[in-house]
Tab-separated table of C-alpha atoms (C1' of nucleotides) in Angstrom:
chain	number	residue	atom	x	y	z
A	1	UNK	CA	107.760	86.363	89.136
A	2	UNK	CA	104.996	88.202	90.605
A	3	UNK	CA	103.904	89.414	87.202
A	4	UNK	CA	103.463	85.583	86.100
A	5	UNK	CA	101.632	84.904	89.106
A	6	UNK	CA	99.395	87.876	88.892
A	7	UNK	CA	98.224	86.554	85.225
A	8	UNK	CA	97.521	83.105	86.191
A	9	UNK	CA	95.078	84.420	88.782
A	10	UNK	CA	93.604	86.408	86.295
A	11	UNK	CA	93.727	83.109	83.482
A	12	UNK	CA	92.149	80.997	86.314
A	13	UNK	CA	89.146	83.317	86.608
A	14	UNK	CA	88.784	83.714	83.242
A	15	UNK	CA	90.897	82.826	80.286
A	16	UNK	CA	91.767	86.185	78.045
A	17	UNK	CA	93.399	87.061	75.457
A	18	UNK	CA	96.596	89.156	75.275
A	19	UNK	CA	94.610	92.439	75.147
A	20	UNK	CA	91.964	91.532	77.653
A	21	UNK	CA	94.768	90.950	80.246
A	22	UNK	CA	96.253	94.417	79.179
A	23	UNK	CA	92.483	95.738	80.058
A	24	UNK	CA	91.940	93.817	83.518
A	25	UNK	CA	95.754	95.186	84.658
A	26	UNK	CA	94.178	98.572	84.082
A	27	UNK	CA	91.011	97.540	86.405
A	28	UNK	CA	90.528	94.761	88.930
A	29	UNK	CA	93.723	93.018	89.317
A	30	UNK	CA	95.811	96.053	88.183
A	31	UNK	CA	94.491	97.649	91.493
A	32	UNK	CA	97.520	95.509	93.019
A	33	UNK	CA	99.576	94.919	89.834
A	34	UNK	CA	100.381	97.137	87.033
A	35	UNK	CA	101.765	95.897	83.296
A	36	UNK	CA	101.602	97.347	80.008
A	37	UNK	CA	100.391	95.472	77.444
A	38	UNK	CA	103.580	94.870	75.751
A	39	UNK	CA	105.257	93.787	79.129
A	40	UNK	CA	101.979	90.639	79.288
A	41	UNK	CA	102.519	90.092	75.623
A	42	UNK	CA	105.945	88.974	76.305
A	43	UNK	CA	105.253	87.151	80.030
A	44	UNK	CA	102.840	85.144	78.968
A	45	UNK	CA	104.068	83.825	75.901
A	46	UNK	CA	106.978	82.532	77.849
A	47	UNK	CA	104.126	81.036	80.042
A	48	UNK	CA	103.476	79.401	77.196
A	49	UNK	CA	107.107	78.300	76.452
A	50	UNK	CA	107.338	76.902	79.627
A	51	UNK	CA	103.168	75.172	79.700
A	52	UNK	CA	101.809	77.595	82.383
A	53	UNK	CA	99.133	78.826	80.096
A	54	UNK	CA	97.769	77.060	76.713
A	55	UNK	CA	97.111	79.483	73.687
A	56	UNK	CA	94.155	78.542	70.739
A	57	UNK	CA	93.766	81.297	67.888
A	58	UNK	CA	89.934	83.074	67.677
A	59	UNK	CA	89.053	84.286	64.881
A	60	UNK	CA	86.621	87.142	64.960
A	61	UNK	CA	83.729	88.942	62.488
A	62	UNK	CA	84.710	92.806	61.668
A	63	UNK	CA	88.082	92.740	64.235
A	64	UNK	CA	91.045	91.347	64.184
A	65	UNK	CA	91.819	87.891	65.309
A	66	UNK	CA	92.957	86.809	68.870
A	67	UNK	CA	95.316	84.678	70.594
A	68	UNK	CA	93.214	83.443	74.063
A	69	UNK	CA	94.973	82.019	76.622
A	70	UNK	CA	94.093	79.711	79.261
A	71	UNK	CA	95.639	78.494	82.702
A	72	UNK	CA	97.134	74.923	82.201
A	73	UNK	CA	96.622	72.112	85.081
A	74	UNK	CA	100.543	72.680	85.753
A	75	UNK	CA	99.949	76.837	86.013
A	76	UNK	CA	96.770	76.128	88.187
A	77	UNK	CA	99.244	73.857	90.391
A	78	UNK	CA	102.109	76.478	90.150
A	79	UNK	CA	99.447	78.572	91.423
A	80	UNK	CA	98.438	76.188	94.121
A	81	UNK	CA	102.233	75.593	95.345
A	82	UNK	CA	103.122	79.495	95.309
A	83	UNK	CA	99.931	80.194	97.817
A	84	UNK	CA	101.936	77.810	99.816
A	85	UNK	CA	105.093	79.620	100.218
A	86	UNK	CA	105.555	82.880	102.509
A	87	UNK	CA	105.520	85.897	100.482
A	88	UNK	CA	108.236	88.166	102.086
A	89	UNK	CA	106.859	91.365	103.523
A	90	UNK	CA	106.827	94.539	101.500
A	91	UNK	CA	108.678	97.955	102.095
A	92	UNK	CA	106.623	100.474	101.281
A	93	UNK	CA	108.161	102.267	98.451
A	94	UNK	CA	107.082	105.868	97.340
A	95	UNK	CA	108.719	108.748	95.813
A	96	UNK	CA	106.090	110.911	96.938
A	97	UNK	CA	107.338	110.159	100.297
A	98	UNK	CA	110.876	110.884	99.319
A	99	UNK	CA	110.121	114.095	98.028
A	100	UNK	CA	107.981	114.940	101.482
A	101	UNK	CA	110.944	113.925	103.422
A	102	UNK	CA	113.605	116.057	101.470
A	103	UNK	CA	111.141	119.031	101.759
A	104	UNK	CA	113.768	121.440	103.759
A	105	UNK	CA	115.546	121.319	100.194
A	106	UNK	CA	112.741	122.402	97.974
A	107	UNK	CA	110.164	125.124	97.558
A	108	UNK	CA	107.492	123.897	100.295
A	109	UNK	CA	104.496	126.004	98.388
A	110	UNK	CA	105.153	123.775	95.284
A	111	UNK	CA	104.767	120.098	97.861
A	112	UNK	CA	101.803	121.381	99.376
A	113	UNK	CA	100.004	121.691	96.363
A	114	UNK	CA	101.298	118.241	95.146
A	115	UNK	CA	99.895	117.286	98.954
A	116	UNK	CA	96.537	118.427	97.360
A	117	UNK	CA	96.788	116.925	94.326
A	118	UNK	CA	97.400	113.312	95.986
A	119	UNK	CA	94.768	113.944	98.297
A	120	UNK	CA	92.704	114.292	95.158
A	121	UNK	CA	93.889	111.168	93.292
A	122	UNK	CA	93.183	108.939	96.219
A	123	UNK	CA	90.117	110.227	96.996
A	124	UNK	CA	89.135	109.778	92.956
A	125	UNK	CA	90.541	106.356	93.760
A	126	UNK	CA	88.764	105.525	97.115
A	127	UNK	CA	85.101	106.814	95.186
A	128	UNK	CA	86.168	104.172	92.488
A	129	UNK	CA	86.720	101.452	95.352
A	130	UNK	CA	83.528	102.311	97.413
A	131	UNK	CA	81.145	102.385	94.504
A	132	UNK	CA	82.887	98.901	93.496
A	133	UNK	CA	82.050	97.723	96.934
A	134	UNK	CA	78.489	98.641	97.470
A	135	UNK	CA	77.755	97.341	93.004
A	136	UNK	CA	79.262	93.853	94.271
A	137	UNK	CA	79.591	93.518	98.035
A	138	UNK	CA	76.267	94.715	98.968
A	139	UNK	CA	76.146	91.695	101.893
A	140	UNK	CA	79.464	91.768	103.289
A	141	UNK	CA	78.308	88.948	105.894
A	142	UNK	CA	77.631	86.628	103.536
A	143	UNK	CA	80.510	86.621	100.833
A	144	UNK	CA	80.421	83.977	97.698
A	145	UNK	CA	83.563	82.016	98.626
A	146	UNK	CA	84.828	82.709	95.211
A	147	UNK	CA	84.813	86.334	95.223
A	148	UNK	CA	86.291	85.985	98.988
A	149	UNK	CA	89.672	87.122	97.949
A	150	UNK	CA	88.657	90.004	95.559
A	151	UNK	CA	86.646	91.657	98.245
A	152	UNK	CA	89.544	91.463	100.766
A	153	UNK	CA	91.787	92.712	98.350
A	154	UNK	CA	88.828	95.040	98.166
A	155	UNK	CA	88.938	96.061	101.311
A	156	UNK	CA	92.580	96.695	101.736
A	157	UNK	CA	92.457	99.400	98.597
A	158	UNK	CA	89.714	100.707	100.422
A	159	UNK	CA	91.938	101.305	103.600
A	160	UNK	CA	95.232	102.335	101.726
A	161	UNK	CA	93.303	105.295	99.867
A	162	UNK	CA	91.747	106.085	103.052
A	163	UNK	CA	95.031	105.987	104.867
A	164	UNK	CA	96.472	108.014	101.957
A	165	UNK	CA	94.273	110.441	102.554
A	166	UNK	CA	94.140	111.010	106.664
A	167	UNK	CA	97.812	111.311	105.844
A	168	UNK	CA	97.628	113.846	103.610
A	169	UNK	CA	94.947	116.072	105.837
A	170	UNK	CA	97.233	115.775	108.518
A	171	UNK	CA	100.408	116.805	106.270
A	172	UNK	CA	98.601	119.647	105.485
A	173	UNK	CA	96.848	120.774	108.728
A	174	UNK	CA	100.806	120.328	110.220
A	175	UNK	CA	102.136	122.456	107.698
A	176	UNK	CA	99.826	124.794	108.190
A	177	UNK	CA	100.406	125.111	111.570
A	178	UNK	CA	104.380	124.667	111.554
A	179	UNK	CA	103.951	127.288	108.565
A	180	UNK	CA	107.188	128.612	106.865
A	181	UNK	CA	107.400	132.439	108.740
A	182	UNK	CA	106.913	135.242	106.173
A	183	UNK	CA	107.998	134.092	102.895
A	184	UNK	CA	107.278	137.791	100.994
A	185	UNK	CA	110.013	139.524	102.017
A	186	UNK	CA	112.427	141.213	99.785
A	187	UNK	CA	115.566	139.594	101.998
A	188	UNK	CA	114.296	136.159	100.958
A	189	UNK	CA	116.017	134.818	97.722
A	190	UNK	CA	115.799	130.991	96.673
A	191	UNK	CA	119.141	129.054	95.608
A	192	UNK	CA	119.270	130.122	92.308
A	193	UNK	CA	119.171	133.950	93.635
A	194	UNK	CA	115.988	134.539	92.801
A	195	UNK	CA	113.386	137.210	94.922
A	196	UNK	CA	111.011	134.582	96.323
B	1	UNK	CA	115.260	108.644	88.882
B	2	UNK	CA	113.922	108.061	92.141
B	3	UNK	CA	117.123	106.835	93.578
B	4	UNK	CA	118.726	109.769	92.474
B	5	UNK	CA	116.558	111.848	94.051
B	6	UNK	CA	116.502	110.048	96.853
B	7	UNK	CA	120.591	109.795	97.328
B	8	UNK	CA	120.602	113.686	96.314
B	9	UNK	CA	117.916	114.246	99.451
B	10	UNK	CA	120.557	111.936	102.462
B	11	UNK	CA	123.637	113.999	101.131
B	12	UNK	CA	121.709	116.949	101.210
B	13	UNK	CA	121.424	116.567	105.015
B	14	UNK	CA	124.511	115.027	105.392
B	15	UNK	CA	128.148	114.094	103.176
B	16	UNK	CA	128.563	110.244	102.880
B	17	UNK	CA	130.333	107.496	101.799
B	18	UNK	CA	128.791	104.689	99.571
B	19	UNK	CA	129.034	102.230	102.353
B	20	UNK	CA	127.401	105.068	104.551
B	21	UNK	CA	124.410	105.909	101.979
B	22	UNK	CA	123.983	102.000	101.887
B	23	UNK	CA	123.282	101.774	105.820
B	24	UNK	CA	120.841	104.671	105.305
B	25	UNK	CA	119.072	103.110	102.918
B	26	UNK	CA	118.555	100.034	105.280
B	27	UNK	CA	117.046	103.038	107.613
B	28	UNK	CA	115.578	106.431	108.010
B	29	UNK	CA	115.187	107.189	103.942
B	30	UNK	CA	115.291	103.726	103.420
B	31	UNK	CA	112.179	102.916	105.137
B	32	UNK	CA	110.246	104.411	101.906
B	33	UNK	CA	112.632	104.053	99.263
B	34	UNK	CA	115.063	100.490	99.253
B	35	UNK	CA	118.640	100.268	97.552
B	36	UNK	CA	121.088	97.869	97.385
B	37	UNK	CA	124.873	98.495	98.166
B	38	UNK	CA	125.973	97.506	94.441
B	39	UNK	CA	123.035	100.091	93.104
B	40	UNK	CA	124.117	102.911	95.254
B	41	UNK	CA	127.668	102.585	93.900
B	42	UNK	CA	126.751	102.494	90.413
B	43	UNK	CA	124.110	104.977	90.357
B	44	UNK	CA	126.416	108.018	93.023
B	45	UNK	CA	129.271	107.185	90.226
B	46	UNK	CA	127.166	107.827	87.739
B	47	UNK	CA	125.974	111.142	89.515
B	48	UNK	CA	129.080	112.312	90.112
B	49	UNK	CA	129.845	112.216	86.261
B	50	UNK	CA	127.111	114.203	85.815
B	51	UNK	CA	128.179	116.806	88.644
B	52	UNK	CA	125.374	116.136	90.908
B	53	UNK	CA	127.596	115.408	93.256
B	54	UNK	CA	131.352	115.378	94.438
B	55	UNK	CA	133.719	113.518	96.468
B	56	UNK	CA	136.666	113.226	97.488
B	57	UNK	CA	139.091	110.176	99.074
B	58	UNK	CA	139.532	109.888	102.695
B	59	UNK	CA	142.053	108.232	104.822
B	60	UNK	CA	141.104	106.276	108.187
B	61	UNK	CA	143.469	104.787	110.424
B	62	UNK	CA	142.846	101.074	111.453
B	63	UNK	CA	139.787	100.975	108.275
B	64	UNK	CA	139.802	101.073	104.435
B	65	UNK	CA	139.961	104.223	102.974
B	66	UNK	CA	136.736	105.706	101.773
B	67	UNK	CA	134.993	108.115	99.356
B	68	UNK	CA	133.104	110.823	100.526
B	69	UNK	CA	130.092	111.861	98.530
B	70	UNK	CA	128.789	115.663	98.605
B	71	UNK	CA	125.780	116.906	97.301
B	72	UNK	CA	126.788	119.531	94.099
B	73	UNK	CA	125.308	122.782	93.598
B	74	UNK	CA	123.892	121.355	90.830
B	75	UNK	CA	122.298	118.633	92.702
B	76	UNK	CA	121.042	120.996	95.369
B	77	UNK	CA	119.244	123.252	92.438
B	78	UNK	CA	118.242	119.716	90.804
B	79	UNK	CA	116.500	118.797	93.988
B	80	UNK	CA	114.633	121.948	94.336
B	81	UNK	CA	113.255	121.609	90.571
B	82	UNK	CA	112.304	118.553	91.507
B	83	UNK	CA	110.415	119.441	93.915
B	84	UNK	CA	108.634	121.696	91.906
B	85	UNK	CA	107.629	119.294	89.215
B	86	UNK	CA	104.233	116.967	90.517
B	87	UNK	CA	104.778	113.314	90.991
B	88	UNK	CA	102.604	111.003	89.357
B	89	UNK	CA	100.033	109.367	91.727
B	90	UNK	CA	101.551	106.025	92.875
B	91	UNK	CA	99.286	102.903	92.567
B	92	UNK	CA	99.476	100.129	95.353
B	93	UNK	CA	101.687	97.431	93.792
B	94	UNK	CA	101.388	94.400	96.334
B	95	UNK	CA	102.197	90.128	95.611
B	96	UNK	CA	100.690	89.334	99.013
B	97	UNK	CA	97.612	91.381	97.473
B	98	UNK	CA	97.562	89.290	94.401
B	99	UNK	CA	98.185	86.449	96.902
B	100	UNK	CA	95.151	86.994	98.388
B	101	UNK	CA	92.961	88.065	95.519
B	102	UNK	CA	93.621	84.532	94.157
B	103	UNK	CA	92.695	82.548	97.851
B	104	UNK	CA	90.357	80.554	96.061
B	105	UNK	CA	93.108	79.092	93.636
B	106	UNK	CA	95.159	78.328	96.708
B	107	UNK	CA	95.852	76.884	99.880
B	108	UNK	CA	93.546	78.709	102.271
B	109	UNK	CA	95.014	77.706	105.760
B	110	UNK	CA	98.660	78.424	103.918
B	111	UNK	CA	97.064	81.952	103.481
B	112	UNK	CA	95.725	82.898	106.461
B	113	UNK	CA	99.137	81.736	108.046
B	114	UNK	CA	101.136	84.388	105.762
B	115	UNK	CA	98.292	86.839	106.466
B	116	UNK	CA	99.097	86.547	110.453
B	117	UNK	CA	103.141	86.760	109.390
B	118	UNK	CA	102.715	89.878	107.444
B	119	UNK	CA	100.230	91.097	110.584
B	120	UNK	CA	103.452	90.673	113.020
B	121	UNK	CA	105.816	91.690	110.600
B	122	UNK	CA	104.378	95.257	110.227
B	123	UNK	CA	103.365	95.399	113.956
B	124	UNK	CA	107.099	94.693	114.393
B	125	UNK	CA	107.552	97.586	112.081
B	126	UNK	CA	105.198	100.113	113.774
B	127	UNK	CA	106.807	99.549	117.214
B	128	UNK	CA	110.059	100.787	115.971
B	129	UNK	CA	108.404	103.671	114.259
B	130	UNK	CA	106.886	104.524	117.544
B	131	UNK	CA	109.663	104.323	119.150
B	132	UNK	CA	111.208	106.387	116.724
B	133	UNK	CA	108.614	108.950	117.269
B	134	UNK	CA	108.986	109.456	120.734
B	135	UNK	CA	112.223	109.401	120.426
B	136	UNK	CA	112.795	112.185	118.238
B	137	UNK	CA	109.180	114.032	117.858
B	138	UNK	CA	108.715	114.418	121.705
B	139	UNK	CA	106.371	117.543	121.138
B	140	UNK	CA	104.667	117.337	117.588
B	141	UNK	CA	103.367	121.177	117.875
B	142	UNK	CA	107.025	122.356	117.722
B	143	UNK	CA	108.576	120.446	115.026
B	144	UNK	CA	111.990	121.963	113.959
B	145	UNK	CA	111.184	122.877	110.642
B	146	UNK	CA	114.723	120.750	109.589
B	147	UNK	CA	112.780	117.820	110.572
B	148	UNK	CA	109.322	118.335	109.373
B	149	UNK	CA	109.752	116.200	106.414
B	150	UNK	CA	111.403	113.556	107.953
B	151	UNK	CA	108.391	113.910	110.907
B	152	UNK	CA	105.536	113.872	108.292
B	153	UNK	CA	107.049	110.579	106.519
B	154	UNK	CA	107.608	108.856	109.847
B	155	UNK	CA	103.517	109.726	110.316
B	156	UNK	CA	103.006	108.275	107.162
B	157	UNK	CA	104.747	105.016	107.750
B	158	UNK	CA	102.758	104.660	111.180
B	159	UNK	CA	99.611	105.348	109.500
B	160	UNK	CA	100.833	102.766	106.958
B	161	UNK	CA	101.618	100.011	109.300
B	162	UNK	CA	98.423	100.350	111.660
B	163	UNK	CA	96.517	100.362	108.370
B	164	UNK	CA	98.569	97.072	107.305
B	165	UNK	CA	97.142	95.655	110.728
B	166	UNK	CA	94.065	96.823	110.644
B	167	UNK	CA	93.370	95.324	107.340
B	168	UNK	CA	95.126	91.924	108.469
B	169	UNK	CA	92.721	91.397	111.519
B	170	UNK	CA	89.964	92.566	109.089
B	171	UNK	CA	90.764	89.525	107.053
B	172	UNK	CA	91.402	87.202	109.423
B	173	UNK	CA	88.284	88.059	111.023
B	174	UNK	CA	86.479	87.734	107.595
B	175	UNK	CA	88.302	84.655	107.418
B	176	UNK	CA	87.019	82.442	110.538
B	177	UNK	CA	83.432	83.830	109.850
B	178	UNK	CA	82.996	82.885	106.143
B	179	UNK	CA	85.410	79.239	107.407
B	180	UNK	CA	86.227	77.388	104.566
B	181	UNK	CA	84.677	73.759	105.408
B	182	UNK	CA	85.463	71.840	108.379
B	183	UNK	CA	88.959	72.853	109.287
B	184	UNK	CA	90.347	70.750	112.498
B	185	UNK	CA	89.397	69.902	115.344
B	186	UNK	CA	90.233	73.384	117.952
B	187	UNK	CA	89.260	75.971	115.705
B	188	UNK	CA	89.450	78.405	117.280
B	189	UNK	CA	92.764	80.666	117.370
B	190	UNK	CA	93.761	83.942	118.067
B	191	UNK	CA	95.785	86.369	115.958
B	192	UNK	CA	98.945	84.587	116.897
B	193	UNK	CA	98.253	81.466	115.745
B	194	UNK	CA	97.725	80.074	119.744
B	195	UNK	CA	95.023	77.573	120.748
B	196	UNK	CA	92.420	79.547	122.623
C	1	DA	C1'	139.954	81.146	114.915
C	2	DC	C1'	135.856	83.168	113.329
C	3	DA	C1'	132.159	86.387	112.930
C	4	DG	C1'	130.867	90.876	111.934
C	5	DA	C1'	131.575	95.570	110.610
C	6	DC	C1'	133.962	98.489	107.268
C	7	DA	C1'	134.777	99.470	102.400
C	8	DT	C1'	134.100	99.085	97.271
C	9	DG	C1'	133.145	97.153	93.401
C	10	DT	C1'	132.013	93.794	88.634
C	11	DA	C1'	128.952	90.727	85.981
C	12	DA	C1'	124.885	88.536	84.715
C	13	DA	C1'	120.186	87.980	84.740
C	14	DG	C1'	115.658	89.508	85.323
C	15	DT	C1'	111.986	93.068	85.393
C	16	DG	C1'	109.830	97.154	83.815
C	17	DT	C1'	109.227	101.497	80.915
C	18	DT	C1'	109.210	104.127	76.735
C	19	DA	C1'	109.324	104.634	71.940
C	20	DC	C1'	108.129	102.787	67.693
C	21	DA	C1'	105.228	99.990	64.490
C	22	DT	C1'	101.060	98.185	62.045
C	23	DG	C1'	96.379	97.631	60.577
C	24	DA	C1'	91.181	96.935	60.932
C	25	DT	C1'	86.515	98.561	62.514
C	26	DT	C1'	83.145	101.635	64.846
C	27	DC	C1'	81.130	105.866	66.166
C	28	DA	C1'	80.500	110.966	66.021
D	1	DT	C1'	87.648	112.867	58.736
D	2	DG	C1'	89.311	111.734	62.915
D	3	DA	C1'	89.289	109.572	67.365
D	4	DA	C1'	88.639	105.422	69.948
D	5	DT	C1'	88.674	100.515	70.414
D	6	DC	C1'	90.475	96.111	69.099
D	7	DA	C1'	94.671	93.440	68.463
D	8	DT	C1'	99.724	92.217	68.681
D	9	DG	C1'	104.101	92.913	68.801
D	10	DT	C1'	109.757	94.658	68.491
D	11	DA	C1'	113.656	97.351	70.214
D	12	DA	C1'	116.144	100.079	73.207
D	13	DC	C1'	116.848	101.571	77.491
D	14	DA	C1'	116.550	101.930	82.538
D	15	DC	C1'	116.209	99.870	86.848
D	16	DT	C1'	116.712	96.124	90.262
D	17	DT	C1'	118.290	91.774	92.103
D	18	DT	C1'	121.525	88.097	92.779
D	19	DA	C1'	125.902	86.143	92.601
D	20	DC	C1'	130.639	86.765	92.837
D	21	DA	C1'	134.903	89.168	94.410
D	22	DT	C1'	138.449	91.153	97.668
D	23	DG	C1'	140.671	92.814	101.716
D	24	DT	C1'	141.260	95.076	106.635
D	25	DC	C1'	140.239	95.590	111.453
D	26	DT	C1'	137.751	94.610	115.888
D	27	DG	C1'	135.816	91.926	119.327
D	28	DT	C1'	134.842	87.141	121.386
DNA sequence: ACAGACATGTAAAGTGTTACATGATTCA
DNA sequence: TGAATCATGTAACACTTTACATGTCTGT
């Protein structure tokens, strides 16, 4: 259900239509969430089926029409009740990480370059988050209340691309060290037979 | 495929049974990729149809009989293309994020309370990875290059779990500052909840 | 006697991804 | 003319979770 829940914060900021919601899970709350837009098109009109979200049809000068949706009083209590209950703790979950652990079985020239290449991403990322933070958090003692929980959320991105990233340096500064002895020579052949 | 990959990488170090790869996955791989017993047994049937891997029936006395799983040629030359290949950048994909990106929608007090459950939960989480790591990384300049991956994910899941904590007592901290109106009477608390 | 570990599954429901589908307007 | 944005979906497939199912042996 964490889908549903993740639109009905995003309805009770702001109501949306089916495609804005497919925009804002590619931004803000898709930071912490990710859904296609054909995944939302289907969630929330079951929302709708069961009166978590209202619909009215927009009609609209040189585009196509629009279906905009809008939290309910029972989604905004949903909402309410759900912030009330334990959420239970996450695992992290990361094929990345698989791949690092299995890395005796694999070519370990071909993981340190997709080391690099995560480093990259999550640097791109954390550039993303800090120019974010300085646009709309330029006074972090003195917080609107109402943007409280998107600067928090804010700030963990910020640390989790960080922490990606000290990771990765230190992956790489290990693996230099620990470094695989003298792959060139002639004697050393991969699985599949071939001359490395 | 990730739990292919990711059954293919525990075989590789070791031969096991279904029940055996199920305990594993409450553990060492397990601690970055999760997998139920019924999904292990569907998906390491499915592998062996595909020759990945092989296994074969083994007799206990005083216990069921089991299958043993082996990892295939094939799935040893499988897991070293895979390796080659990059993996797509993984996004953070959190409900206690979304929890607390919608605070203002909710019940803040309820909040902060899961905030200081998740806190112990993954300082629960770190101690046994700590204890892991001095337990079986003694001297981190002389990794056995067996173990480096499974050293360099265990580094990851610390760095994870102090970040985790870091980030909670950033919150909470954020939390008692900008204090929603007039909670009761002793305010004041520390991380665990006690009256100071 | 009962709980817990060992051992292996089936079935149903829910969640998420990928491929396919359509059609209008705006900007280069 | 062609790409990008706006706008909304269906269908098939893959993956994951939850519930149900069975039976043995070991230790308290």
């Amino acid at each position: 259900m964490a889908l549903e829940h993740a639109i009905l914060v995003s309805l009770a900021e702001r109501a949306a239509s089916g495609y804005d919601l497919a925009r804002r899970f590619d931004k803000s709350i898709g930071h912490f969430w990710q859904a296609s837009h054909q995944q939302i098109y289907k969630v929330v009109a079951r929302m709708q089926t069961s009166g978590l979200v209202s619909s009215i049809a927009v009609a609209q000068e040189g585009r196509p029409d629009k279906r905009v949706y809008q939290i309910t009083r029972g989604g905004r209590s949903l909402l309410y009740e759900w912030s009330r209950t334990s959420t239970p703790t996450e695992r992290l979950r990361s094929e990345f990480a698989v791949k690092v652990r299995g890395m005796q079985f694999g070519d370990p020239e071909a993981i340190a370059a997709d080391i690099h290449t995560h480093r990259d991403a999550h640097q791109q990322q954390l550039d993303l988050y800090r120019a974010d933070e300085i646009k709309n958090f330029p006074h972090p003692d003195t917080i609107d209340p109402k943007a409280l929980g998107a600067y928090l959320v804010l700030r963990g991105g910020i640390r989790y691309e960080q922490g990606q990233i000290d990771w990765a340096d230190e992956m790489l500064e290990l693996l230099s060290v620990n470094a695989v002895p003298t792959p060139r020579s002639p004697t050393h052949r991969d699985r599949t037979g071939q001359l490395l």
